[in-house]
XYZ file of C-alpha atoms in Angstrom:
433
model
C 153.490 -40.537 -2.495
C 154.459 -39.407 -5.600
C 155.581 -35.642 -5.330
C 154.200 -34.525 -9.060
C 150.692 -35.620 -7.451
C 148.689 -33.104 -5.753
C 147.153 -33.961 -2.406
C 143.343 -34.003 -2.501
C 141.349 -32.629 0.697
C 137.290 -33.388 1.029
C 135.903 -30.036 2.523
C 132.595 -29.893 4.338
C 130.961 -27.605 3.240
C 129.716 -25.055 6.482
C 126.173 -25.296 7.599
C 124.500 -21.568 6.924
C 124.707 -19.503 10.305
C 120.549 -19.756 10.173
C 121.010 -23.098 10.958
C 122.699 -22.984 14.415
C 120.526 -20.032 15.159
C 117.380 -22.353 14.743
C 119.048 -24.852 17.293
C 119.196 -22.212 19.577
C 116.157 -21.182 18.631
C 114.355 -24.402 19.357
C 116.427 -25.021 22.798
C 114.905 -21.280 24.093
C 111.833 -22.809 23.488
C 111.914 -26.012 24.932
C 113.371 -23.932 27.692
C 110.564 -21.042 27.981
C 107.973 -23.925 27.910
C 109.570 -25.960 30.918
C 109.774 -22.547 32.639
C 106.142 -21.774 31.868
C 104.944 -25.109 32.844
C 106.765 -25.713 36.079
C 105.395 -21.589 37.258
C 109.732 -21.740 38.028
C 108.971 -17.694 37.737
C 106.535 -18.032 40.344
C 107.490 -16.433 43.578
C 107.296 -18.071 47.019
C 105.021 -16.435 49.539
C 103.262 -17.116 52.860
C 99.949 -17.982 52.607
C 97.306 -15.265 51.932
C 95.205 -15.246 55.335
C 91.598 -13.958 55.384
C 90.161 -13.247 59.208
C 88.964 -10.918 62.113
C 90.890 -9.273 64.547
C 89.882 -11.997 67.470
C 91.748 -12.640 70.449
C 91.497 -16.286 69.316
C 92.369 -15.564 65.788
C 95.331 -13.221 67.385
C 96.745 -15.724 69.348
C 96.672 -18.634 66.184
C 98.828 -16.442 64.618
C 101.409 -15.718 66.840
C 101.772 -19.095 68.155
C 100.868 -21.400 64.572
C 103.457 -19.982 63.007
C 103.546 -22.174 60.115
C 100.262 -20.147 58.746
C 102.423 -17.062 58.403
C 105.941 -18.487 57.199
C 106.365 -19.093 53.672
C 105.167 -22.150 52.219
C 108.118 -23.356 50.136
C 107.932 -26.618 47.353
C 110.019 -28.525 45.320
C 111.879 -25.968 43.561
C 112.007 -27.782 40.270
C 108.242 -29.092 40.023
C 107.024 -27.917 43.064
C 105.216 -24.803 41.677
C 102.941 -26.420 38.753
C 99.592 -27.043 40.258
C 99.233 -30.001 37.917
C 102.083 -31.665 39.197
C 101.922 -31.542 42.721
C 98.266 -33.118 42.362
C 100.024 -35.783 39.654
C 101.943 -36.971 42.823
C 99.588 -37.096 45.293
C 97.010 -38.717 42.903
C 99.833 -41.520 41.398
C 101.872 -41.941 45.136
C 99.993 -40.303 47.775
C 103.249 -39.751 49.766
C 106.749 -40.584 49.561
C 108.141 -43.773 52.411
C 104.527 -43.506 53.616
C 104.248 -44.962 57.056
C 101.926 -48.070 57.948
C 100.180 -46.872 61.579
C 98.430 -50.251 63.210
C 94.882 -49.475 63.646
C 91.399 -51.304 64.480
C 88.717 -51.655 62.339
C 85.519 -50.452 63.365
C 82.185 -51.594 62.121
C 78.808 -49.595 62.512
C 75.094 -51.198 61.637
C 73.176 -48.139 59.753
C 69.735 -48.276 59.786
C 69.088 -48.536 56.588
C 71.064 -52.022 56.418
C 74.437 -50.416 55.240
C 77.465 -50.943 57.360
C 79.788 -47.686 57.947
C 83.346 -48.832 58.658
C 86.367 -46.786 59.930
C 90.132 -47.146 61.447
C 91.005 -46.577 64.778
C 94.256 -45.437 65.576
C 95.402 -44.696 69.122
C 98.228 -42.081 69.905
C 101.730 -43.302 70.017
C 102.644 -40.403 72.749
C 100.915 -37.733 75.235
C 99.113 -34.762 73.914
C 100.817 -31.471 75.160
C 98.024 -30.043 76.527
C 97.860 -33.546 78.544
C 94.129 -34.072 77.606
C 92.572 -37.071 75.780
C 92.180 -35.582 71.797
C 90.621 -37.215 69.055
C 91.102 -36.570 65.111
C 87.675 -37.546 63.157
C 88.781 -37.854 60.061
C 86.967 -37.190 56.481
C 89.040 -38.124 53.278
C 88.489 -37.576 49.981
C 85.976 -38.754 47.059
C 86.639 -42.607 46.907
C 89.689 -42.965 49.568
C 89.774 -44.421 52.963
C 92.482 -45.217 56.129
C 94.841 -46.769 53.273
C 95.486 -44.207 50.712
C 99.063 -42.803 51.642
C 98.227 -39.609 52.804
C 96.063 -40.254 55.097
C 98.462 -42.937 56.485
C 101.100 -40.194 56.551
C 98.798 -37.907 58.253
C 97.568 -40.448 60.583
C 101.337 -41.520 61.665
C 102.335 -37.846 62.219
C 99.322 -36.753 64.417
C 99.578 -40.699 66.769
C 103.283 -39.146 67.165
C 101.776 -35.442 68.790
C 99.845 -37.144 71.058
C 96.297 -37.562 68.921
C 94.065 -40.618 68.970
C 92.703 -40.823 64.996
C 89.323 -42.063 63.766
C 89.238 -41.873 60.252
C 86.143 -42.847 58.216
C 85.979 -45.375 55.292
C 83.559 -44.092 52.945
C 80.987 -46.688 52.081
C 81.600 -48.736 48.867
C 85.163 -47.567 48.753
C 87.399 -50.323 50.305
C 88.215 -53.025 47.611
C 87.724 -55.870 50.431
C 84.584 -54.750 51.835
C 81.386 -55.560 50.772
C 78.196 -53.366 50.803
C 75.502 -54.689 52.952
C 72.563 -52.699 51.183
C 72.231 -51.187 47.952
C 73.762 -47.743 49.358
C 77.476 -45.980 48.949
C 79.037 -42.654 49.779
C 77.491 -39.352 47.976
C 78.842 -35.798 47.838
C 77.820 -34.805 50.878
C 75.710 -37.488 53.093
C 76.846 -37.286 56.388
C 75.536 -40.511 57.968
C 78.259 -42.511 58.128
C 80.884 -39.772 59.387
C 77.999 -39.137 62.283
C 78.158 -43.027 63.481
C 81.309 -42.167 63.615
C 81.594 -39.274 66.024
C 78.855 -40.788 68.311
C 80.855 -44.158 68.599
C 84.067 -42.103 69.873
C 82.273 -39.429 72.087
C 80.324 -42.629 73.687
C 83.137 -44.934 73.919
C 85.751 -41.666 75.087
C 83.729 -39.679 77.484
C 86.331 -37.350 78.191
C 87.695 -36.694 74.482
C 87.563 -33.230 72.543
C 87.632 -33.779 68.756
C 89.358 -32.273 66.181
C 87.438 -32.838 63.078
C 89.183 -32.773 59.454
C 88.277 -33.199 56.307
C 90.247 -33.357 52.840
C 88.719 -32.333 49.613
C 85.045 -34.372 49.481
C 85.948 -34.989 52.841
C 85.950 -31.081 53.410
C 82.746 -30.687 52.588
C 80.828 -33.591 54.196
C 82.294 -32.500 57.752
C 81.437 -28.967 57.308
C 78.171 -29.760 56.321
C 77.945 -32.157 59.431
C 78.620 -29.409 62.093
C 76.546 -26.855 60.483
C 73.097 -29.814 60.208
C 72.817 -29.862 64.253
C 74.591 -27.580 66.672
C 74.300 -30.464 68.903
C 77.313 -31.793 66.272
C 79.273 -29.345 67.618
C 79.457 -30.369 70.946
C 83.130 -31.605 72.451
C 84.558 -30.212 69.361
C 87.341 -28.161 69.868
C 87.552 -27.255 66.310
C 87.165 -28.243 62.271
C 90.101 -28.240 59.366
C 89.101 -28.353 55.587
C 91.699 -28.950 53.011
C 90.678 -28.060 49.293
C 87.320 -28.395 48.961
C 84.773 -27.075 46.811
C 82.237 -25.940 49.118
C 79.693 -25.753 45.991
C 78.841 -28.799 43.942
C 76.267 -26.853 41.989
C 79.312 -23.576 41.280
C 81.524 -26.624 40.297
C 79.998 -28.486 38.134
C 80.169 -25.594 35.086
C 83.828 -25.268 35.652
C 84.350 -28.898 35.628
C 83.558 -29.243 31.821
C 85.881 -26.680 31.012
C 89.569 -27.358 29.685
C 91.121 -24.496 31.740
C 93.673 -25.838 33.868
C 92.602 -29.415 31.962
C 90.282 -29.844 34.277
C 87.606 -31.727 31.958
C 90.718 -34.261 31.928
C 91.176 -34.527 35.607
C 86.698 -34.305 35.936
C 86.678 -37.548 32.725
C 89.976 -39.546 35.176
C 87.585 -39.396 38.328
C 84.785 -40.138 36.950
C 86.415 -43.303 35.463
C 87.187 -43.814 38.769
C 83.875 -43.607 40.579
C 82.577 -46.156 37.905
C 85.322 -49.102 38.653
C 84.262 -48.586 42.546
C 80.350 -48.518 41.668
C 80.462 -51.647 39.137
C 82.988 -53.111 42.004
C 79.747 -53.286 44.022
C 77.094 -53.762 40.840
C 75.515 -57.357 42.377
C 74.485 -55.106 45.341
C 74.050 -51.974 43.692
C 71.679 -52.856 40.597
C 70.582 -56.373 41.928
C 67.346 -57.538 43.280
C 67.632 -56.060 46.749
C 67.806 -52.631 44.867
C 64.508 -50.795 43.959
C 66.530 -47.390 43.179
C 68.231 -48.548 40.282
C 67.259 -50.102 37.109
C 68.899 -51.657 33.462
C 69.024 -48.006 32.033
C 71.371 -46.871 34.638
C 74.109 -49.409 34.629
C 74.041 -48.705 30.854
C 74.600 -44.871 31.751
C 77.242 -45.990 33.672
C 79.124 -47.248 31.406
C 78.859 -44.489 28.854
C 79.644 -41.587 31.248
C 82.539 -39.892 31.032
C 82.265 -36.832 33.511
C 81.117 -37.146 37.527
C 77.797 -34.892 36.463
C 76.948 -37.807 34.375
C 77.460 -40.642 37.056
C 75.711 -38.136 39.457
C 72.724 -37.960 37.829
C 72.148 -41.169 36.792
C 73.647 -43.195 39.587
C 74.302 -41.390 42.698
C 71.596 -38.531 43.426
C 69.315 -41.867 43.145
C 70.303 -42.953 46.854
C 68.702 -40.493 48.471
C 65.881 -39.672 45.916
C 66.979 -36.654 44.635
C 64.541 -35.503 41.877
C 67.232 -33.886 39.754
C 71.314 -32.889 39.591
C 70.602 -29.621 40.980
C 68.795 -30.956 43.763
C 70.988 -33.101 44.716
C 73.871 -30.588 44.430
C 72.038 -28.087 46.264
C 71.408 -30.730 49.441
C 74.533 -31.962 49.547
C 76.807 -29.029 49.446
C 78.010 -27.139 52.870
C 78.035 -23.927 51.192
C 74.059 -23.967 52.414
C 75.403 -25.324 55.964
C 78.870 -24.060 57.190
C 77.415 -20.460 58.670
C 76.169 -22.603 61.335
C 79.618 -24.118 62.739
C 80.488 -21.456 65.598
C 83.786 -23.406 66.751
C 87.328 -22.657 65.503
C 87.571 -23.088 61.564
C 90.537 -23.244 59.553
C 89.509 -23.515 55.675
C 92.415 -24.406 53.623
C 92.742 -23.900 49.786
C 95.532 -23.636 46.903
C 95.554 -21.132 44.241
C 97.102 -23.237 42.064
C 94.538 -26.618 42.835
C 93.618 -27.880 39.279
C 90.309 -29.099 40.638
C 88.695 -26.359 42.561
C 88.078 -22.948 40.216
C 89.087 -19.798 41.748
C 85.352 -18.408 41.393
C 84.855 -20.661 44.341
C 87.345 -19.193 46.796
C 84.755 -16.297 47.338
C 82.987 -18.621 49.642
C 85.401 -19.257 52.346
C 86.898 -15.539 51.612
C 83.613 -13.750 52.161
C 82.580 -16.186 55.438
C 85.964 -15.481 56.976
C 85.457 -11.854 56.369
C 81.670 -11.961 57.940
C 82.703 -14.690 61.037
C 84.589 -14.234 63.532
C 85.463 -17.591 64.150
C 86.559 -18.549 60.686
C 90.754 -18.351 58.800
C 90.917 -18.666 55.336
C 94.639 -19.919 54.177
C 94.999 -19.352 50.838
C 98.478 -21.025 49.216
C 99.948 -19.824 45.856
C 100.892 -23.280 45.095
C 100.232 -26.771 46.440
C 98.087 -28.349 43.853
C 95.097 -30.502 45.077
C 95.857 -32.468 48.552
C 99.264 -32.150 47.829
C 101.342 -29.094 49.343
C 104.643 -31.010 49.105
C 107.846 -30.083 50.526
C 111.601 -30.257 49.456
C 114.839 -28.679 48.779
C 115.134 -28.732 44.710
C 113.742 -32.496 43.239
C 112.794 -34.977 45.896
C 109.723 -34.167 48.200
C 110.036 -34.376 52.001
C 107.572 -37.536 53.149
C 105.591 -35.046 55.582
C 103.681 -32.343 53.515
C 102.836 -28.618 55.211
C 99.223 -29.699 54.559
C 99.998 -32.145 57.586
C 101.779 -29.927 59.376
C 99.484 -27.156 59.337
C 97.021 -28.677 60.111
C 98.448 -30.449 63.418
C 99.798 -26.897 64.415
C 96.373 -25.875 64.114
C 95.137 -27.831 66.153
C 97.828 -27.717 68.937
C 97.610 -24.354 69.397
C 93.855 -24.716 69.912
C 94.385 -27.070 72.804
C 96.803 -24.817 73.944
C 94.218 -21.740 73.782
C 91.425 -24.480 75.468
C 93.562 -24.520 78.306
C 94.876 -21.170 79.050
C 91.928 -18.813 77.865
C 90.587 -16.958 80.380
C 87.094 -17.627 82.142
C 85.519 -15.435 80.316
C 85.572 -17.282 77.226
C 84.934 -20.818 78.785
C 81.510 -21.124 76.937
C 83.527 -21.367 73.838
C 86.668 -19.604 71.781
C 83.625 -18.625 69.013
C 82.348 -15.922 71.114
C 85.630 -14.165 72.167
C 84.782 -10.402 71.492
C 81.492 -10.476 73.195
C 81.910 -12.071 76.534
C 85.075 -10.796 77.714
C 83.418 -6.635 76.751
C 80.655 -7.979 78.946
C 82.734 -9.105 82.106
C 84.630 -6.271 81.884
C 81.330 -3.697 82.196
């Protein structure tokens, strides 16, 4: 280079200071919105128990210890409501297991045919006595939907035959037989059920559970008859609504998006019903009519496909009617055995307004918990160190502890309280005067 020439240098020129302080800006908030959509500020807590000083409800305690421990998720997504429902609505469970069962078919008298699984127990029960699980799942699901699978695997492996229903019109490979499928709260098919195991099993005690819908067609169930009580040691509920007529306001609001989740079910509910539409809205039917299929494909909320379509198979006159009937809120003061009612505060589905219902029965019956998690979403109440979820869920956990340590109580309470663990208090005051 020539050294009379002066060497030229290209200078960027420097970005203003506002300009890295809007990167920052913008990564805070990414940041404070992942933060306040995960709940990661959200403590961890046990759940929030609501009961009476019983010996029965003493002893659950102490020896289902699960109920008092913390309940601990996912500590990256584990906390958001939304997402914890996401999962168990997209994949059920994680590695879910495939349990071998038998498939039961029951003749209704109205010409449907109720179908369940039967699953015998893989080991003994610790209490050595022959234990069945009746089993309730939710709106539209049956024996194959992961988490029942799951749930069905871990209770065979404690010692627990399973029966779990099928709701009518819900399997893909099943046909209807009459122009009838599962509502909100009809109990008919879940009732064939029970009578084929206590009549085939003469010595099994049942331990009836229900998820979600499921929750609220058993309850409803033992509190019809108090003959549907008998040989049952005692009932589990897992978020349910208890109130179809309380719910359906919340359900068309967008708090907690739950219009969104209420429009995705619904859409739902219609590719089962026009799965079955030959049946349903054919010849054989004198229920339904043109009009209503055309409803059907219009609706876009479960109210809609209620009124038009579902309160029609048992002739409800109206959507309150039908609501009314069908919800256990009006039955589940009559259920005297051992009740564990399970919520989430964080379940997307099921309004808070509606936790006064198992809150204030617990408080009023002595035979009644109320479990009350801070986070688990709907049916989902995973597990898991920091990102990937354990395959077995507390809900299943709790709910087999549950119902272990009511065997256990079965066999060791004293005579006093043979007539039944619902009646602790009064019984033993009278032997002892």
């Amino acid at each position: 280079m020539n050294p009379h020439e002066s060497e030229v240098y290209t200078v960027a020129p420097e970005m203003p200071a506002m300009f890295d302080g809007m990167k920052l800006a913008a990564v805070a908030t990414v940041l404070y919105v992942i933060v306040r959509c995960l709940n990661l500020k959200s403590p961890t807590a046990p759940p929030d128990l609501t009961y009476q000083d019983t010996a029965l409800n003493l002893f659950l305690l102490k020896s289902c210890p699960i109920l008092t421990k913390e309940y601990i998720p996912p500590l990256l997504w584990g906390k958001s409501g939304h997402l914890q429902t996401a999962l168990y609505g997209k994949l059920g469970r994680v590695s879910a297991p495939h349990p071998f069962g038998l498939r039961k078919y029951l003749p209704m008298q109205d010409g449907a045919t109720a179908t369940f699984d039967l699953f015998e127990p893989l080991a003994g029960h610790q209490s050595g006595e022959d234990v069945t699980m009746v089993i309730c799942p939710g709106i539209g699901n049956h024996s194959e939907k992961h988490y029942i699978r799951t749930f069905v695997d871990y209770s065979q492996k404690q010692g627990y035959r399973c029966a779990v229903l099928n709701h009518l019109g819900a399997l893909p490979n099943i046909e209807l037989t009459s122009p009838r499928m599962f509502t909100y709260g009809c109990t008919w098919e879940f009732a064939a059920m029970v009578g084929f195991i206590k009549k085939t099993y003469l010595q099994t005690k049942l331990i009836v559970v229900g998820f979600s819908l499921g929750g609220n067609i058993v309850c409803k169930f033992l509190g019809e008859n108090r003959t549907n009580q008998e040989r049952v040691l005692c009932c589990v509920s897992v978020c349910q609504g208890y109130s179809a007529l309380r719910a359906q306001e919340t359900f068309l609001q967008w708090d907690q998006c739950r219009r969104f989740y209420n429009f995705l079910m619904a859409d739902n509910m219609k590719k089962i019903i026009l799965s079955h539409r030959s049946v349903l809205f054919g010849v054989g039917s004198t229920k339904m009519v043109d009009t209503d299929l055309s409803r059907l494909y219009t609706a876009t909320s479960l109210m809609q496909i209620d009124d038009n379509i579902m309160r029609k198979f048992h002739g409800h006159n109206s959507l309150k009617e039908y609501y009314e009937k069908e919800s256990c809120v009006h039955y589940i003061h009559n259920i005297n055995v051992p009740l564990l009612l399970v919520n989430s505060g964080d379940d997307p589905l099921v309004h808070n307004s509606l936790l006064t219902i198992p809150r204030t029965l617990a408080e009023k019956k002595e035979n009644v918990i109320f479990a009350l998690t801070l986070h688990g979403g709907h049916l989902g109440f995973f597990e898991g160190a920091v990102l990937f979820p354990h395959p077995l869920t507390w809900m299943d956990k709790v709910i087999v502890g549950y119902a272990n340590t009511i065997c256990q109580w079965e066999k060791q309470k004293p005579p006093c309280l043979s007539q039944g663990a619902h009646s602790i208090e009064t019984k033993c005051q009278d032997s002892k005067s």
